[in-house]
Amino acid sequence: MRYISTRGNAAPQAFCDILLGGLAPDGGLYLPESYPQVTASELSAWRKLSYADLAFEILSKFIDDIPAADLKAIVAKTYTAEVYCHTRNGGNAAEITPLTKLEDGLYTQELSNGPTLAFKDMAMQLLGNLFEYVLDKRGESINILGATSGDTGSAAEYAMRGKHNVKVFMLSPDGKMSAFQRAQMYSLQDPNIFNIAVRGMFDDAQDIVKAVSNDAEFKAKYKIGAVNSINWARVAAQIVYYFQGYFLATQSNDEKVAFCVPSGNFGNICAGHIAHMMGLPIAKLVLATNENDVLDEFFKTGVYRPRTSAETSVTSSPSMDISKASNFERFVFDLVGRDPAVVRELWAKVDKGQAFDLSTTDYWKNLPKFAFVSGRSTHADRLATIRMANDKYKVMLDTHTADGLKVALENRQAGTTMIVLETAQPAKFEETIREALNCEPVRPADLVGIEALAQRVVVMDPDTAAIKQFLVERV
Ligand SMILES: *Cc1c(COP(=O)(O)O)cnc(C)c1O
């Protein structure tokens, strides 16, 4: 299996060669040269597998440069009931991503049972183990530098803690995260994890990461890497739970199901798209956005108009507050018949801050075969949906999953099961839960009181030179 760039000007690569990197050298994103197909007999056999065994079968189709026994061991130590222990609603931890039945034909799928209570743990935990394996094999090391406003940074830290040859330097805006988020990150005592609280906003932290990454010499000398959402291995890992959800919701492979996905950077639903292209019987992929509706607008009109940060609202489903969906280029590559010249032309516009319009092209006529539909929600919709789910289904939803359920209900089709992906637990969004339900969200027992643990964090000015120096002294 070789990986090609959506912009067509990069040499094809093997899985391990793209694992540690980000963009392809031509600025595009890597995708498999073709999607492996799942046969009817494989689909039947897979129905009986544990999550880890299913992950091994699926990932084996994308990874041919790690010996099977090693990949099997990596996957087996990643997808355990101990790592994904935070089940709720009577979910079976052994299933890793169990379903909760809301009513006949309507489920949520728990993707947020990992250490940080958000779906990013599904892929990030695997990434940590893959990084360690490949770096050990190659005798290399990596220093991950990132900026976070909460979710991604903590998922990366919990994935990389204690891993050989990996250090994590995570910048966060000082005093801008919730006490729970701060405790989650800053209470980690692992010597390879460095939390740097920057006096400023998230954008100041992000600018420092960009400045360091643009210094090619520094980046190479100090082996600076990232674990952002365009990483191919993260997308690949996410394909697995679409299969698992399908098997848990159906009796036979003649049935089709729809998935509704709370979306931001298009990473999660991109995995659903690939599962569909592999042959998983998916009736619809329902994309849900919040007020930041750049993707909903595209699927309704054919116009992709990335927003500026000034046009991006801060909402109560903050992990979906995106202005430009970093994985979207992967889907558009497929939509335009995998023609890299077309992608280059479209992203020349995007990179200049312009919009593109596919509605007047023949490519737009291909959209139905990809089975996407979309919708959006507002803060008021989320509050109403959280209240409705609590009253009617006796289930407490987080704000992102509430976006999903709201849009899922608008797009249900009689006779087709709908699975709403639960991307976070309500414990992470106490303020909105209080507003909606006038009570505190349930928090998993092992996370009660983490705010009182000792914290390991340094506070620094948003000064790129000083932060570079901090790294140099510790790598
Ligand atoms: C990251 C995230 C999303 C958005 O996922 P994408 O892959 O960026 O589309 C949705 N909900 C939660 C809770 C998240 O952390």
mmCIF file with all atom_site columns, N, CA and C in Angstrom, residues 3-13 18 23-30 340 344:
data_model
loop_
_atom_site.group_PDB
_atom_site.id
_atom_site.type_symbol
_atom_site.label_atom_id
_atom_site.label_alt_id
_atom_site.label_comp_id
_atom_site.label_asym_id
_atom_site.label_entity_id
_atom_site.label_seq_id
_atom_site.pdbx_PDB_ins_code
_atom_site.Cartn_x
_atom_site.Cartn_y
_atom_site.Cartn_z
_atom_site.occupancy
_atom_site.B_iso_or_equiv
_atom_site.pdbx_formal_charge
_atom_site.auth_seq_id
_atom_site.auth_comp_id
_atom_site.auth_asym_id
_atom_site.auth_atom_id
_atom_site.pdbx_PDB_model_num
ATOM 1  N N  . TYR A 1 3   ? 1.062  5.576  -0.398 1.00 0.00 ? 3   TYR A N  1
ATOM 2  C CA . TYR A 1 3   ? 0.279  6.793  -0.138 1.00 0.00 ? 3   TYR A CA 1
ATOM 3  C C  . TYR A 1 3   ? 0.688  7.891  -1.102 1.00 0.00 ? 3   TYR A C  1
ATOM 4  N N  . ILE A 1 4   ? -0.327 8.535  -1.690 1.00 0.00 ? 4   ILE A N  1
ATOM 5  C CA . ILE A 1 4   ? -0.086 9.594  -2.659 1.00 0.00 ? 4   ILE A CA 1
ATOM 6  C C  . ILE A 1 4   ? -0.632 10.908 -2.101 1.00 0.00 ? 4   ILE A C  1
ATOM 7  N N  . SER A 1 5   ? -0.148 12.011 -2.658 1.00 0.00 ? 5   SER A N  1
ATOM 8  C CA . SER A 1 5   ? -0.596 13.325 -2.202 1.00 0.00 ? 5   SER A CA 1
ATOM 9  C C  . SER A 1 5   ? -1.791 13.788 -3.022 1.00 0.00 ? 5   SER A C  1
ATOM 10 N N  . THR A 1 6   ? -2.731 14.448 -2.350 1.00 0.00 ? 6   THR A N  1
ATOM 11 C CA . THR A 1 6   ? -3.898 15.006 -3.040 1.00 0.00 ? 6   THR A CA 1
ATOM 12 C C  . THR A 1 6   ? -3.507 16.056 -4.083 1.00 0.00 ? 6   THR A C  1
ATOM 13 N N  . ARG A 1 7   ? -2.256 16.563 -3.996 1.00 0.00 ? 7   ARG A N  1
ATOM 14 C CA . ARG A 1 7   ? -1.845 17.568 -4.989 1.00 0.00 ? 7   ARG A CA 1
ATOM 15 C C  . ARG A 1 7   ? -0.936 16.986 -6.063 1.00 0.00 ? 7   ARG A C  1
ATOM 16 N N  . GLY A 1 8   ? -0.633 15.688 -5.951 1.00 0.00 ? 8   GLY A N  1
ATOM 17 C CA . GLY A 1 8   ? -0.026 14.954 -7.065 1.00 0.00 ? 8   GLY A CA 1
ATOM 18 C C  . GLY A 1 8   ? 1.447  15.178 -7.326 1.00 0.00 ? 8   GLY A C  1
ATOM 19 N N  . ASN A 1 9   ? 2.123  16.000 -6.517 1.00 0.00 ? 9   ASN A N  1
ATOM 20 C CA . ASN A 1 9   ? 3.528  16.275 -6.805 1.00 0.00 ? 9   ASN A CA 1
ATOM 21 C C  . ASN A 1 9   ? 4.472  15.798 -5.712 1.00 0.00 ? 9   ASN A C  1
ATOM 22 N N  . ALA A 1 10  ? 4.153  14.670 -5.113 1.00 0.00 ? 10  ALA A N  1
ATOM 23 C CA . ALA A 1 10  ? 5.038  14.105 -4.093 1.00 0.00 ? 10  ALA A CA 1
ATOM 24 C C  . ALA A 1 10  ? 5.214  12.623 -4.394 1.00 0.00 ? 10  ALA A C  1
ATOM 25 N N  . ALA A 1 11  ? 6.389  12.105 -4.099 1.00 0.00 ? 11  ALA A N  1
ATOM 26 C CA . ALA A 1 11  ? 6.648  10.688 -4.374 1.00 0.00 ? 11  ALA A CA 1
ATOM 27 C C  . ALA A 1 11  ? 5.765  9.826  -3.471 1.00 0.00 ? 11  ALA A C  1
ATOM 28 N N  . PRO A 1 12  ? 5.226  8.722  -4.000 1.00 0.00 ? 12  PRO A N  1
ATOM 29 C CA . PRO A 1 12  ? 4.441  7.810  -3.157 1.00 0.00 ? 12  PRO A CA 1
ATOM 30 C C  . PRO A 1 12  ? 5.294  7.265  -2.007 1.00 0.00 ? 12  PRO A C  1
ATOM 31 N N  . GLN A 1 13  ? 4.653  7.072  -0.865 1.00 0.00 ? 13  GLN A N  1
ATOM 32 C CA . GLN A 1 13  ? 5.362  6.683  0.358  1.00 0.00 ? 13  GLN A CA 1
ATOM 33 C C  . GLN A 1 13  ? 4.668  5.489  1.002  1.00 0.00 ? 13  GLN A C  1
ATOM 34 N N  . ILE A 1 18  ? 5.119  8.086  6.304  1.00 0.00 ? 18  ILE A N  1
ATOM 35 C CA . ILE A 1 18  ? 4.266  9.274  6.470  1.00 0.00 ? 18  ILE A CA 1
ATOM 36 C C  . ILE A 1 18  ? 3.743  9.392  7.907  1.00 0.00 ? 18  ILE A C  1
ATOM 37 N N  . LEU A 1 23  ? 1.934  17.379 6.424  1.00 0.00 ? 23  LEU A N  1
ATOM 38 C CA . LEU A 1 23  ? 1.596  17.563 5.016  1.00 0.00 ? 23  LEU A CA 1
ATOM 39 C C  . LEU A 1 23  ? 2.599  16.858 4.123  1.00 0.00 ? 23  LEU A C  1
ATOM 40 N N  . ALA A 1 24  ? 2.166  16.484 2.927  1.00 0.00 ? 24  ALA A N  1
ATOM 41 C CA . ALA A 1 24  ? 3.098  16.010 1.904  1.00 0.00 ? 24  ALA A CA 1
ATOM 42 C C  . ALA A 1 24  ? 3.959  17.208 1.480  1.00 0.00 ? 24  ALA A C  1
ATOM 43 N N  . PRO A 1 25  ? 5.159  16.932 0.918  1.00 0.00 ? 25  PRO A N  1
ATOM 44 C CA . PRO A 1 25  ? 6.055  18.045 0.565  1.00 0.00 ? 25  PRO A CA 1
ATOM 45 C C  . PRO A 1 25  ? 5.438  19.033 -0.441 1.00 0.00 ? 25  PRO A C  1
ATOM 46 N N  . ASP A 1 26  ? 4.440  18.618 -1.201 1.00 0.00 ? 26  ASP A N  1
ATOM 47 C CA . ASP A 1 26  ? 3.808  19.540 -2.153 1.00 0.00 ? 26  ASP A CA 1
ATOM 48 C C  . ASP A 1 26  ? 2.635  20.297 -1.523 1.00 0.00 ? 26  ASP A C  1
ATOM 49 N N  . GLY A 1 27  ? 2.466  20.156 -0.212 1.00 0.00 ? 27  GLY A N  1
ATOM 50 C CA . GLY A 1 27  ? 1.395  20.889 0.477  1.00 0.00 ? 27  GLY A CA 1
ATOM 51 C C  . GLY A 1 27  ? 0.085  20.130 0.542  1.00 0.00 ? 27  GLY A C  1
ATOM 52 N N  . GLY A 1 28  ? 0.024  18.961 -0.092 1.00 0.00 ? 28  GLY A N  1
ATOM 53 C CA . GLY A 1 28  ? -1.208 18.169 -0.086 1.00 0.00 ? 28  GLY A CA 1
ATOM 54 C C  . GLY A 1 28  ? -1.292 17.239 1.119  1.00 0.00 ? 28  GLY A C  1
ATOM 55 N N  . LEU A 1 29  ? -2.343 16.430 1.137  1.00 0.00 ? 29  LEU A N  1
ATOM 56 C CA . LEU A 1 29  ? -2.540 15.449 2.200  1.00 0.00 ? 29  LEU A CA 1
ATOM 57 C C  . LEU A 1 29  ? -2.367 14.056 1.609  1.00 0.00 ? 29  LEU A C  1
ATOM 58 N N  . TYR A 1 30  ? -1.842 13.147 2.416  1.00 0.00 ? 30  TYR A N  1
ATOM 59 C CA . TYR A 1 30  ? -1.661 11.782 1.925  1.00 0.00 ? 30  TYR A CA 1
ATOM 60 C C  . TYR A 1 30  ? -2.960 10.984 2.006  1.00 0.00 ? 30  TYR A C  1
ATOM 61 N N  . PRO A 1 340 ? -5.471 15.382 -9.206 1.00 0.00 ? 340 PRO A N  1
ATOM 62 C CA . PRO A 1 340 ? -4.699 16.320 -8.371 1.00 0.00 ? 340 PRO A CA 1
ATOM 63 C C  . PRO A 1 340 ? -4.599 17.719 -8.982 1.00 0.00 ? 340 PRO A C  1
ATOM 64 N N  . ARG A 1 344 ? -5.229 21.077 -6.900 1.00 0.00 ? 344 ARG A N  1
ATOM 65 C CA . ARG A 1 344 ? -4.238 22.169 -6.850 1.00 0.00 ? 344 ARG A CA 1
ATOM 66 C C  . ARG A 1 344 ? -4.890 23.508 -7.165 1.00 0.00 ? 344 ARG A C  1
#
